[in-house]
Amino acid sequence: MSDTAAAGGIPAGEKTIFGHPRGLYILFFTEMWERFSYYGMRGLLILYLTQHFLFSDERSAVMYGAYTALVYVMTIIGGSLADRYLGQRKAVAYGAILLVMGHGLMAFEGSGSKQFITYEGQDYQVTLEGRGSDAPRFLTSDIGRSQIKFSDGGEEMIIDDPDVVGLPATIATDAFTTRVEKQQLFVNTLYLALALIIAGVGFLKANISTIVGSLYGLGDTRRDSGFTIFYMGINLGSLLSSVTVGIIGIRYGWNWGFGLAGVGMLAGLITFLVFQPWLEGRADPPSFEKLKEKVFGPINVEWACYLTGVGIIVFAMLTVMNAHLVPEWFVGMLGVFVFVFLVGYAVTKLAGEERDRMLAAIYFILAQIPFWALFEQAGSSLTLFTDRFVDRDIFGWHVETPVFQALNAGFIVMFAPLFAWAWVALAKRKMEPSAPVKFAFGVFLAGLGFLSLVGGIAASGAGLTAVYFIFLIYWIHTMGELMLSPVGLSQVTKLAPARAVGMSMGAWFLYSGLSNYLAGVIARTTGAETIGGQLTDVAAAKAGYAEVYTNVGYVAMGVGVVMLLISPIIKKLMHLDTLKGDPSHALAGESQLGQPGAGGIHPPQKEQPAE
Ligand code: GLN
């Protein structure tokens, strides 16, 4: 990197690929593989819990919720350790190693839990043949086995070949009891694997985004565009895994699916380790000397950081195991506590423009909440809506509900390049909307998406809703996501002081995780009464969805308008005038923004020894 800079804050002599620093592409591919493993494994997880380990629906949902929240919550610890001691590069490498171990361990499934029915003092084993909700169930007695089904209301078990198993053709479900025998070793392996993934994402996810930020000087107009390209990598990973890991896991066996996710993560780790020199020292530790300082006995600071990771693993394992005991208010309190902590940090530790910028970063961190709370209906209430009320026949092809999950990632991969190009092109003409305006549009679009679906519901009357409206809501939401999510990552790396950028990035993901939780609360309000998984009153259920979607739609659009109105205030807090303009400002700004070499947004510190 050279000291002189060309127009737009771009350093002269920088090694670029397609106009962006070449380091961006290592991060692109590492994060693509990490998300490949994350989303691939996540897609199988709830089915694995309910069908392989035979956890109840409620227990599985709580465990799944705790897992998906904890992966993001722990990024605040991984981010803070990188800021202070490890630097982002080492933190990402460590996180990737934990992830390879975690995903690899998921492939050890054992023979699964066994379920028994006890009827008139006799035990009969129930087994699922294959995987997925279409898999047939069999009952085995001493003399034979028969396929079984349950009556619509779930009141009776129907035995296909009663003579073969020596039982009546139908048995009332309250006439027998059930019990599950688990292989404790493999259940514990599952908990450990989940905990390793939580700690791995905790060390990797926020920090890899921070490194993307470090590739661009403070006045560099390519920053939002660079993040949009990076975001495309995220979604390419998710798209590829939804059509490979998911299908292989269901068709050939859980271990093959999880194993493939692990191999993907290994590819990410290797990519990162081999190409890390391309980062040109930008994500190095703030001080190599400090890392070598002894903390206790032979343990130095660097190893103490890694041991903290082990602490996270133990904590995460205990929490996932006992997720059903964690009260709901605790999650809300966590959000309040982190907010008070962030504002307290800005007010007590920072001053002047640096404080203002941090307050703007906190605004962005919180402003994502309404967006994700609506957007994340995709995996829950919107999936159920699609399953129950949408005509899913497209050109004679009956599309399975989970396939619609690929729409978001597909639209991102299609449209991200357009956005990346548009931000740079608009910036050149000085017409690029400011980040607070982009955010306002993002939240507005989340609401608009739902209102367009409500329009579709109304147009369909009593019949099924046309599938185009599902395409439309996912498309509108994806446009909103591209206005908000990559832009938020970009802004946090730019606005938070260098010495706290990892922590702030961690806070971004923490609230992203908490918004997922809020999404679950909203999804629950659409919940309709079912028996045996089927609706009892279809028309009332449909009206219920339309009502909730109308309400959240209008609220989000209203919030979007308020965000647009206050956007000039936020823009002022960002002090863009001192970030842009003078092309050499990327370097000048640094002296205001933090200690030299504090990881994050600094160019390499030449005086530091290379490892
Ligand atoms: N889909 C994005 C990712 O996986 C955003 C996740 C989030 O912030 N909730 O990185």
Coordinates of C-alpha atoms and ligand atoms in Angstrom, one line a residue:
M1 CA 0.0 0.0 0.0
S2 CA 1.3 3.4 -0.9
D3 CA 1.1 6.6 1.1
T4 CA -0.2 8.5 -1.8
A5 CA -3.8 8.1 -2.8
A6 CA -5.8 8.5 -6.0
A7 CA -9.3 10.0 -6.2
G8 CA -12.0 8.5 -4.0
G9 CA -9.4 7.6 -1.2
I10 CA -8.0 4.7 -3.2
P11 CA -4.3 4.2 -2.5
A12 CA -2.1 4.4 -5.6
G13 CA -0.2 1.2 -6.4
E14 CA -2.7 -1.0 -4.6
K15 CA -2.8 -4.6 -5.9
T16 CA -6.4 -5.1 -7.0
I17 CA -8.7 -7.6 -8.7
F18 CA -11.8 -6.2 -10.4
G19 CA -11.0 -2.8 -8.8
H20 CA -11.0 -4.1 -5.2
P21 CA -8.0 -4.9 -3.0
R22 CA -7.1 -8.6 -3.6
G23 CA -7.5 -9.4 0.1
L24 CA -11.2 -9.0 -0.4
Y25 CA -11.3 -12.2 -2.4
I26 CA -9.7 -14.3 0.3
L27 CA -12.2 -13.1 2.7
F28 CA -14.9 -13.7 0.1
F29 CA -14.0 -17.3 -0.3
T30 CA -13.3 -18.0 3.4
E31 CA -16.6 -16.6 4.4
M32 CA -18.4 -18.3 1.5
W33 CA -17.2 -21.7 2.9
E34 CA -18.0 -20.7 6.5
R35 CA -21.5 -19.8 5.5
F36 CA -21.8 -22.9 3.4
S37 CA -21.1 -25.0 6.4
Y38 CA -23.2 -22.8 8.8
Y39 CA -26.4 -22.7 6.6
G40 CA -26.0 -26.2 5.4
M41 CA -25.8 -27.6 8.9
R42 CA -28.5 -25.2 10.1
G43 CA -30.9 -26.5 7.4
L44 CA -30.6 -30.0 8.7
L45 CA -30.4 -29.3 12.4
I46 CA -34.1 -29.2 13.4
L47 CA -34.9 -32.3 11.5
Y48 CA -31.8 -34.1 13.0
L49 CA -32.9 -33.1 16.5
T50 CA -36.5 -34.3 16.1
Q51 CA -36.0 -37.3 13.9
H52 CA -32.6 -38.8 14.8
F53 CA -32.4 -37.9 18.5
L54 CA -36.2 -37.9 18.9
F55 CA -36.2 -34.7 21.0
S56 CA -39.8 -33.3 21.3
D57 CA -40.8 -30.4 18.9
E58 CA -40.7 -27.9 21.8
R59 CA -37.3 -29.0 23.2
S60 CA -35.8 -29.0 19.7
A61 CA -37.2 -25.6 18.9
V62 CA -35.7 -24.2 22.1
M63 CA -32.3 -25.8 21.5
Y64 CA -32.3 -24.6 17.9
G65 CA -33.2 -21.0 19.1
A66 CA -30.5 -21.0 21.7
Y67 CA -27.9 -22.3 19.3
T68 CA -28.7 -19.7 16.5
A69 CA -28.8 -16.9 19.1
L70 CA -25.5 -18.0 20.8
V71 CA -23.5 -18.2 17.6
Y72 CA -24.1 -14.5 17.1
V73 CA -24.0 -13.4 20.8
M74 CA -20.5 -14.9 21.2
T75 CA -19.1 -12.6 18.4
I76 CA -18.9 -9.8 20.9
I77 CA -16.3 -11.8 22.9
G78 CA -14.4 -12.9 19.8
G79 CA -14.5 -9.3 18.5
S80 CA -13.3 -7.8 21.8
L81 CA -10.4 -10.2 22.2
A82 CA -9.3 -9.5 18.6
D83 CA -9.4 -5.7 19.2
R84 CA -7.3 -5.9 22.4
Y85 CA -4.9 -8.8 21.9
L86 CA -5.2 -11.3 19.1
G87 CA -5.8 -9.1 16.0
Q88 CA -8.5 -10.3 13.5
R89 CA -6.3 -12.6 11.5
K90 CA -5.4 -14.9 14.3
A91 CA -9.0 -14.8 15.7
V92 CA -10.4 -15.8 12.3
A93 CA -7.9 -18.6 11.9
Y94 CA -8.7 -19.9 15.4
G95 CA -12.4 -19.6 14.8
A96 CA -12.1 -21.6 11.5
I97 CA -10.2 -24.4 13.3
L98 CA -12.9 -24.7 15.9
L99 CA -15.5 -24.7 13.1
V100 CA -13.8 -27.5 11.3
M101 CA -13.7 -29.5 14.5
G102 CA -17.4 -28.7 15.3
H103 CA -18.8 -29.5 11.8
G104 CA -16.6 -32.6 11.7
L105 CA -17.9 -33.8 15.0
M106 CA -21.5 -33.4 13.8
A107 CA -20.8 -36.2 11.4
F108 CA -20.7 -38.7 14.3
E109 CA -24.3 -39.6 14.7
G110 CA -24.4 -43.0 16.3
S111 CA -27.4 -45.2 15.6
G112 CA -29.9 -42.6 16.9
S113 CA -32.4 -42.6 19.7
K114 CA -34.9 -45.4 19.9
Q115 CA -38.6 -44.9 20.6
F116 CA -40.7 -47.6 22.2
I117 CA -44.5 -47.9 22.6
T118 CA -45.7 -49.8 25.6
Y119 CA -49.1 -51.4 25.0
E120 CA -50.7 -53.8 27.4
G121 CA -47.3 -54.4 29.1
Q122 CA -45.5 -55.2 25.9
D123 CA -42.8 -53.0 24.3
Y124 CA -42.8 -52.3 20.5
Q125 CA -40.1 -50.3 18.8
V126 CA -41.0 -47.5 16.4
T127 CA -38.5 -46.6 13.7
L128 CA -38.4 -44.0 10.9
E129 CA -37.2 -45.3 7.6
G130 CA -35.1 -42.7 6.0
R131 CA -35.2 -39.0 6.8
G132 CA -37.5 -36.0 6.2
S133 CA -41.2 -35.5 7.0
D134 CA -42.3 -37.9 4.3
A135 CA -40.3 -40.8 5.7
P136 CA -42.5 -43.8 6.7
R137 CA -42.8 -45.1 10.3
F138 CA -42.7 -48.7 11.2
L139 CA -43.6 -50.6 14.4
T140 CA -41.7 -53.8 15.3
S141 CA -42.9 -56.5 17.6
D142 CA -41.4 -59.9 18.5
I143 CA -43.0 -61.5 15.5
G144 CA -42.8 -58.9 12.7
R145 CA -43.0 -55.3 11.6
S146 CA -45.7 -53.1 10.0
Q147 CA -45.9 -49.6 8.7
I148 CA -48.0 -47.3 10.9
K149 CA -49.9 -44.0 10.5
F150 CA -51.9 -41.7 12.7
S151 CA -55.5 -40.7 12.2
D152 CA -56.1 -37.0 11.2
G153 CA -56.9 -35.8 14.6
G154 CA -54.0 -37.9 16.0
E155 CA -56.3 -39.8 18.2
E156 CA -55.6 -43.3 16.8
M157 CA -52.6 -45.2 15.6
I158 CA -53.4 -47.2 12.4
I159 CA -51.5 -50.4 11.8
D160 CA -51.2 -51.4 8.2
D161 CA -50.5 -55.1 8.8
P162 CA -52.0 -55.8 12.2
D163 CA -51.7 -59.6 11.9
V164 CA -47.9 -59.4 11.1
V165 CA -47.3 -57.6 14.4
G166 CA -50.1 -59.3 16.4
L167 CA -52.0 -56.1 17.3
P168 CA -55.4 -54.7 16.5
A169 CA -55.7 -52.6 13.3
T170 CA -56.3 -49.4 15.3
I171 CA -55.2 -48.4 18.8
A172 CA -56.3 -45.3 20.6
T173 CA -53.2 -43.1 21.3
D174 CA -54.1 -42.8 25.0
A175 CA -54.1 -46.6 25.3
F176 CA -50.3 -46.8 25.1
T177 CA -47.3 -44.9 26.6
T178 CA -44.1 -43.9 24.8
R179 CA -40.5 -43.7 25.9
V180 CA -37.3 -42.7 24.2
E181 CA -33.9 -44.3 24.8
K182 CA -31.0 -42.0 23.9
Q183 CA -27.4 -42.9 23.2
Q184 CA -25.9 -40.5 25.7
L185 CA -22.5 -40.5 24.2
F186 CA -23.8 -39.3 20.9
V187 CA -26.1 -36.8 22.4
N188 CA -23.1 -35.3 24.3
T189 CA -21.1 -35.4 21.1
L190 CA -23.9 -33.3 19.5
Y191 CA -23.8 -30.7 22.3
L192 CA -20.0 -30.5 22.1
A193 CA -20.2 -30.1 18.3
L194 CA -22.8 -27.3 18.6
A195 CA -20.6 -25.6 21.3
L196 CA -17.5 -25.8 19.1
I197 CA -19.5 -24.1 16.2
I198 CA -20.8 -21.4 18.6
A199 CA -17.2 -20.6 19.7
G200 CA -15.9 -20.9 16.2
V201 CA -18.5 -18.4 14.7
G202 CA -17.8 -16.3 17.8
F203 CA -14.2 -15.9 16.9
L204 CA -14.7 -15.7 13.1
K205 CA -17.8 -14.0 12.0
A206 CA -17.5 -10.4 13.3
N207 CA -13.7 -10.4 12.8
I208 CA -13.7 -11.4 9.2
S209 CA -16.1 -8.5 8.5
T210 CA -13.7 -6.2 10.4
I211 CA -10.9 -7.3 8.1
V212 CA -13.0 -6.4 5.0
G213 CA -13.3 -2.9 6.5
S214 CA -9.5 -2.7 7.1
L215 CA -8.9 -3.1 3.4
Y216 CA -10.3 0.4 2.7
G217 CA -9.1 3.7 3.9
L218 CA -11.6 5.9 5.8
G219 CA -12.3 8.1 2.8
D220 CA -12.4 5.2 0.3
T221 CA -15.6 5.3 -1.7
R222 CA -15.4 1.6 -2.5
R223 CA -16.1 0.5 1.0
D224 CA -19.9 -0.1 0.8
S225 CA -19.4 -1.7 -2.6
G226 CA -16.6 -4.0 -1.2
F227 CA -18.9 -5.1 1.6
T228 CA -21.7 -5.8 -1.0
I229 CA -19.3 -8.1 -2.9
F230 CA -18.3 -9.8 0.4
Y231 CA -22.1 -10.2 1.1
M232 CA -22.4 -12.0 -2.2
G233 CA -19.9 -14.5 -1.0
I234 CA -21.9 -15.1 2.2
N235 CA -25.0 -15.9 0.1
L236 CA -23.2 -17.9 -2.5
G237 CA -22.2 -20.2 0.3
S238 CA -25.7 -20.4 1.6
L239 CA -27.1 -21.0 -1.8
L240 CA -24.7 -23.8 -2.6
S241 CA -25.2 -25.5 0.7
S242 CA -29.0 -25.4 0.5
V243 CA -28.9 -27.5 -2.7
T244 CA -26.1 -29.8 -1.6
V245 CA -25.8 -30.3 2.2
G246 CA -29.6 -30.3 2.7
I247 CA -30.3 -32.8 -0.1
I248 CA -27.4 -35.1 0.6
G249 CA -28.2 -35.1 4.3
I250 CA -31.8 -36.1 3.8
R251 CA -31.2 -38.6 0.9
Y252 CA -28.0 -40.4 2.0
G253 CA -27.7 -39.8 5.7
W254 CA -27.2 -37.1 8.3
N255 CA -23.5 -37.8 8.6
W256 CA -22.9 -37.3 4.8
G257 CA -24.7 -33.9 5.0
F258 CA -22.9 -32.7 8.1
G259 CA -19.6 -34.2 6.8
L260 CA -19.9 -32.2 3.6
A261 CA -20.5 -29.0 5.7
G262 CA -17.3 -29.9 7.5
V263 CA -15.3 -30.4 4.3
G264 CA -16.6 -27.0 3.1
M265 CA -15.3 -25.4 6.3
L266 CA -12.0 -27.1 5.9
A267 CA -11.8 -25.6 2.4
G268 CA -12.4 -22.2 4.0
L269 CA -9.7 -22.7 6.6
I270 CA -7.2 -23.8 4.0
T271 CA -8.1 -20.8 1.8
F272 CA -7.5 -18.4 4.7
L273 CA -4.3 -20.0 5.9
V274 CA -2.7 -20.1 2.4
F275 CA -3.7 -16.6 1.3
Q276 CA -3.5 -14.7 4.5
P277 CA -0.3 -12.8 3.4
W278 CA -2.6 -11.0 0.9
L279 CA -4.0 -9.1 3.9
E280 CA -0.6 -7.4 4.1
G281 CA -0.6 -7.3 7.8
R282 CA -3.8 -5.3 8.2
A283 CA -5.4 -7.7 10.6
D284 CA -2.3 -8.3 12.8
P285 CA -2.4 -8.1 16.6
P286 CA -2.1 -4.6 18.0
S287 CA 1.2 -5.7 19.7
F288 CA 3.1 -9.0 19.1
E289 CA 5.0 -8.3 22.3
K290 CA 1.9 -8.2 24.4
L291 CA 0.8 -11.6 23.0
K292 CA 4.0 -13.1 24.4
E293 CA 3.5 -11.7 27.9
K294 CA 3.0 -14.4 30.5
V295 CA -0.4 -14.4 32.3
F296 CA 0.0 -17.4 34.6
G297 CA 2.6 -20.2 34.6
P298 CA 3.6 -21.0 31.0
I299 CA 0.4 -19.5 29.6
N300 CA 0.9 -16.3 27.6
V301 CA -1.7 -13.7 26.5
E302 CA -2.2 -15.4 23.1
W303 CA -2.9 -18.8 24.8
A304 CA -5.1 -17.1 27.4
C305 CA -7.3 -15.9 24.5
Y306 CA -7.5 -19.4 23.0
L307 CA -8.4 -20.7 26.5
T308 CA -11.2 -18.2 26.7
G309 CA -12.5 -19.9 23.6
V310 CA -12.5 -23.2 25.6
G311 CA -14.5 -21.3 28.3
I312 CA -17.0 -20.3 25.6
I313 CA -17.3 -23.9 24.5
V314 CA -18.0 -25.1 28.1
F315 CA -20.5 -22.3 28.7
A316 CA -22.2 -22.8 25.3
M317 CA -22.5 -26.6 25.8
L318 CA -24.2 -26.1 29.2
T319 CA -26.5 -23.5 27.8
V320 CA -27.6 -25.5 24.8
M321 CA -28.1 -28.6 27.0
N322 CA -30.3 -26.6 29.4
A323 CA -31.8 -24.1 26.9
H324 CA -35.3 -24.9 28.1
L325 CA -34.4 -23.6 31.5
V326 CA -33.3 -20.1 30.3
P327 CA -36.1 -17.5 31.0
E328 CA -37.3 -15.3 28.1
W329 CA -36.7 -12.0 30.1
F330 CA -33.0 -12.9 30.3
V331 CA -32.7 -12.5 26.5
G332 CA -34.3 -9.0 26.6
M333 CA -32.1 -8.0 29.6
L334 CA -29.0 -9.0 27.6
G335 CA -30.1 -6.6 24.8
V336 CA -30.6 -3.7 27.3
F337 CA -27.3 -4.5 29.1
V338 CA -25.2 -4.4 25.9
F339 CA -27.0 -1.2 24.9
V340 CA -26.1 0.5 28.2
F341 CA -22.6 -0.8 27.9
L342 CA -22.1 0.6 24.4
V343 CA -23.5 4.0 25.2
G344 CA -21.5 4.1 28.4
Y345 CA -18.4 3.3 26.4
A346 CA -19.1 6.1 23.9
V347 CA -19.8 8.6 26.7
T348 CA -17.0 7.8 29.1
K349 CA -14.2 6.6 26.9
L350 CA -14.6 8.7 23.8
A351 CA -14.9 12.4 23.1
G352 CA -15.6 14.8 20.2
E353 CA -16.1 13.4 16.7
E354 CA -14.9 10.0 17.8
R355 CA -17.8 9.8 20.3
D356 CA -20.3 11.1 17.7
R357 CA -19.3 8.5 15.2
M358 CA -19.6 5.8 17.8
L359 CA -23.1 7.0 18.6
A360 CA -23.9 6.8 14.9
A361 CA -22.5 3.2 14.9
I362 CA -24.8 2.4 17.8
Y363 CA -27.7 3.8 15.9
F364 CA -27.0 1.5 13.0
I365 CA -26.5 -1.5 15.3
L366 CA -30.0 -0.9 16.8
A367 CA -31.7 0.2 13.6
Q368 CA -31.2 -3.3 12.1
I369 CA -33.7 -4.7 14.7
P370 CA -37.0 -3.9 12.9
F371 CA -35.5 -5.2 9.7
W372 CA -34.4 -8.6 10.8
A373 CA -37.5 -9.1 13.1
L374 CA -39.6 -9.0 9.9
F375 CA -37.1 -10.5 7.4
E376 CA -36.5 -13.5 9.6
Q377 CA -40.2 -14.6 9.3
A378 CA -38.8 -16.3 6.2
G379 CA -37.8 -19.4 8.1
S380 CA -40.7 -19.5 10.4
S381 CA -44.2 -18.0 9.9
L382 CA -43.6 -17.3 6.2
T383 CA -42.5 -20.9 5.6
L384 CA -45.7 -22.1 7.3
F385 CA -47.8 -19.6 5.3
T386 CA -46.2 -20.8 2.0
D387 CA -46.8 -24.4 3.0
R388 CA -50.5 -23.9 3.9
F389 CA -51.9 -21.1 1.7
V390 CA -49.8 -20.8 -1.4
D391 CA -50.4 -22.6 -4.8
R392 CA -46.9 -24.0 -5.2
D393 CA -47.4 -25.5 -8.7
I394 CA -45.1 -23.7 -11.1
F395 CA -45.4 -24.7 -14.7
G396 CA -46.7 -28.1 -13.7
W397 CA -43.9 -28.6 -11.2
H398 CA -45.0 -29.0 -7.5
V399 CA -42.4 -27.0 -5.5
E400 CA -41.6 -28.2 -2.0
T401 CA -41.9 -25.4 0.6
P402 CA -38.2 -25.5 1.8
V403 CA -37.0 -24.8 -1.7
F404 CA -38.3 -21.2 -1.4
Q405 CA -35.6 -20.6 1.2
A406 CA -33.1 -20.5 -1.7
L407 CA -34.8 -17.4 -3.2
N408 CA -33.2 -14.9 -0.8
A409 CA -29.7 -16.2 -1.4
G410 CA -30.3 -16.5 -5.1
F411 CA -31.6 -12.9 -5.4
I412 CA -28.6 -11.6 -3.4
V413 CA -26.1 -13.4 -5.7
M414 CA -28.0 -11.9 -8.7
F415 CA -28.4 -8.4 -7.5
A416 CA -25.4 -7.8 -5.2
P417 CA -23.1 -7.0 -8.2
L418 CA -25.6 -4.5 -9.4
F419 CA -25.7 -2.8 -6.0
A420 CA -21.9 -2.9 -5.7
W421 CA -21.6 -1.2 -9.0
A422 CA -24.4 1.3 -8.3
W423 CA -22.9 2.6 -5.0
V424 CA -19.6 3.3 -6.7
A425 CA -21.2 4.8 -9.8
L426 CA -23.5 7.0 -7.7
A427 CA -20.6 8.1 -5.5
K428 CA -18.6 9.2 -8.5
R429 CA -21.6 11.5 -9.5
K430 CA -21.9 12.5 -5.8
M431 CA -25.4 11.0 -5.8
E432 CA -25.0 8.1 -3.5
P433 CA -27.6 8.0 -0.8
S434 CA -26.2 8.3 2.7
A435 CA -26.0 5.2 4.9
P436 CA -28.9 6.4 7.2
V437 CA -31.1 6.9 4.1
K438 CA -30.2 3.4 2.8
F439 CA -31.1 2.0 6.2
A440 CA -34.4 3.8 6.2
F441 CA -35.2 2.3 2.8
G442 CA -34.2 -1.1 4.0
V443 CA -36.6 -1.1 7.0
F444 CA -39.4 0.5 4.7
L445 CA -38.9 -2.3 2.2
A446 CA -39.2 -5.0 4.9
G447 CA -42.7 -3.6 5.7
L448 CA -43.6 -3.1 2.0
G449 CA -42.8 -6.7 1.3
F450 CA -45.4 -7.9 3.8
L451 CA -48.0 -5.4 2.5
S452 CA -47.5 -6.7 -1.0
L453 CA -48.1 -10.2 0.2
V454 CA -51.2 -9.1 2.1
G455 CA -52.4 -7.6 -1.3
G456 CA -51.8 -11.1 -2.8
I457 CA -53.8 -12.7 0.0
A458 CA -56.7 -10.3 -0.6
A459 CA -56.6 -10.9 -4.3
S460 CA -56.9 -14.7 -3.9
G461 CA -60.1 -14.5 -1.9
A462 CA -60.9 -17.8 -0.3
G463 CA -58.5 -19.7 -2.7
L464 CA -54.7 -20.3 -2.5
T465 CA -52.4 -17.3 -2.9
A466 CA -50.5 -17.0 -6.2
V467 CA -46.9 -18.1 -5.9
Y468 CA -45.7 -14.9 -7.6
F469 CA -46.4 -13.0 -4.3
I470 CA -43.9 -15.2 -2.5
F471 CA -41.3 -14.4 -5.2
L472 CA -42.3 -10.7 -4.8
I473 CA -41.9 -10.6 -1.0
Y474 CA -38.6 -12.4 -1.1
W475 CA -37.4 -10.1 -3.8
I476 CA -38.5 -6.9 -2.0
H477 CA -36.9 -8.2 1.3
T478 CA -33.7 -9.0 -0.5
M479 CA -33.5 -5.5 -2.0
G480 CA -34.0 -4.2 1.6
E481 CA -31.3 -6.5 2.9
L482 CA -28.8 -5.2 0.3
M483 CA -29.6 -1.6 1.4
L484 CA -29.1 -2.5 5.1
S485 CA -27.0 -5.5 6.0
P486 CA -23.8 -5.0 4.0
V487 CA -24.1 -1.2 4.4
G488 CA -24.3 -1.7 8.2
L489 CA -21.2 -3.9 8.3
S490 CA -19.4 -1.3 6.3
Q491 CA -20.5 1.6 8.5
V492 CA -19.7 -0.1 11.7
T493 CA -16.1 -0.8 10.6
K494 CA -15.8 2.9 9.5
L495 CA -17.5 4.6 12.4
A496 CA -16.3 2.7 15.5
P497 CA -12.9 3.6 16.8
A498 CA -10.2 1.2 15.6
R499 CA -9.6 -0.1 19.1
A500 CA -13.2 -1.0 19.5
V501 CA -14.2 -2.0 16.0
G502 CA -14.2 -5.8 16.6
M503 CA -16.3 -5.3 19.7
S504 CA -18.8 -3.1 17.8
M505 CA -18.9 -5.6 14.9
G506 CA -19.7 -8.2 17.6
A507 CA -22.5 -6.0 18.9
W508 CA -23.9 -5.8 15.4
F509 CA -24.2 -9.5 15.2
L510 CA -25.4 -9.8 18.8
Y511 CA -28.4 -7.6 18.0
S512 CA -28.8 -9.5 14.7
G513 CA -29.2 -12.6 16.9
L514 CA -31.6 -10.9 19.3
S515 CA -33.7 -9.7 16.3
N516 CA -34.0 -13.3 15.3
Y517 CA -35.4 -14.0 18.7
L518 CA -37.9 -11.1 18.3
A519 CA -38.8 -12.6 14.9
G520 CA -39.8 -15.8 16.7
V521 CA -42.0 -13.8 19.1
I522 CA -43.8 -12.2 16.1
A523 CA -44.1 -15.6 14.4
R524 CA -45.8 -17.0 17.4
T525 CA -48.6 -14.4 17.2
T526 CA -49.5 -15.8 13.7
G527 CA -49.7 -19.3 15.3
A528 CA -53.1 -21.0 14.5
E529 CA -54.6 -23.9 16.2
T530 CA -53.6 -27.3 14.7
I531 CA -54.3 -30.9 15.4
G532 CA -51.8 -33.4 14.1
G533 CA -50.0 -30.6 12.2
Q534 CA -53.1 -29.6 10.3
L535 CA -55.1 -26.4 10.7
T536 CA -58.6 -26.7 12.3
D537 CA -60.0 -23.4 10.9
V538 CA -58.3 -22.5 7.6
A539 CA -60.1 -19.2 6.9
A540 CA -59.5 -17.9 10.4
A541 CA -55.9 -18.9 10.3
K542 CA -55.4 -17.1 6.9
A543 CA -57.1 -13.9 8.3
G544 CA -54.8 -14.1 11.3
Y545 CA -51.7 -14.1 9.1
A546 CA -53.1 -11.2 7.0
E547 CA -53.8 -9.2 10.1
V548 CA -50.3 -9.7 11.7
Y549 CA -48.6 -9.1 8.4
T550 CA -50.6 -5.9 7.8
N551 CA -49.7 -4.6 11.3
V552 CA -46.0 -5.4 11.1
G553 CA -45.9 -4.0 7.6
Y554 CA -47.3 -0.7 8.5
V555 CA -45.2 -0.4 11.7
A556 CA -42.0 -1.1 9.7
M557 CA -42.9 1.4 7.0
G558 CA -43.7 4.0 9.7
V559 CA -40.3 3.3 11.4
G560 CA -38.7 3.6 7.9
V561 CA -40.2 7.0 7.4
V562 CA -39.1 8.2 10.9
M563 CA -35.6 6.9 10.1
L564 CA -35.6 8.9 6.9
L565 CA -36.7 12.0 8.8
I566 CA -33.9 11.7 11.3
S567 CA -31.3 10.6 8.8
P568 CA -29.7 14.1 8.5
I569 CA -29.1 14.0 12.3
I570 CA -27.3 10.7 12.0
K571 CA -25.4 11.9 9.0
K572 CA -24.2 14.8 11.0
L573 CA -23.0 12.5 13.8
M574 CA -20.9 10.6 11.2
H575 CA -18.8 13.7 10.4
L576 CA -18.3 12.6 6.9
D577 CA -16.6 15.9 6.0
T578 CA -13.6 14.9 8.1
L579 CA -13.6 11.4 6.7
K580 CA -13.8 12.3 3.0
G581 CA -12.4 15.0 0.9
D582 CA -8.6 15.1 1.4
P583 CA -7.5 11.9 -0.4
S584 CA -4.7 11.3 2.1
H585 CA -7.3 11.4 4.9
A586 CA -7.4 7.7 5.3
L587 CA -4.1 8.1 7.0
A588 CA -4.8 11.5 8.7
G589 CA -8.1 10.1 10.1
E590 CA -6.3 7.3 11.7
S591 CA -4.4 9.3 14.2
Q592 CA -7.7 10.6 15.6
L593 CA -9.3 7.2 15.5
G594 CA -7.1 5.1 17.7
Q595 CA -3.8 3.8 18.8
P596 CA -1.5 2.9 16.0
G597 CA -1.7 -0.7 14.9
A598 CA -4.8 -1.5 16.9
G599 CA -5.9 -4.0 14.3
G600 CA -9.0 -3.2 12.3
I601 CA -8.9 -0.3 10.0
H602 CA -5.2 0.5 10.0
P603 CA -2.7 -0.1 7.2
P604 CA 0.2 -2.4 8.2
Q605 CA 2.5 -1.2 10.9
K606 CA 5.8 -1.5 9.2
E607 CA 7.9 -1.6 12.4
Q608 CA 6.1 -4.7 13.7
P609 CA 8.0 -7.9 13.2
A610 CA 6.4 -10.3 10.8
E611 CA 5.8 -13.7 12.4
Ligands
GLN1 N1 -27.3 -13.6 6.1 C1 -26.2 -12.8 6.7 C2 -25.1 -13.7 7.2 O1 -25.2 -14.8 7.3 C3 -26.7 -11.9 7.8 C4 -26.9 -12.6 9.0 C5 -27.4 -11.6 10.1 O2 -26.8 -10.6 10.3 N2 -28.4 -12.0 10.8 O3 -24.0 -13.2 7.4

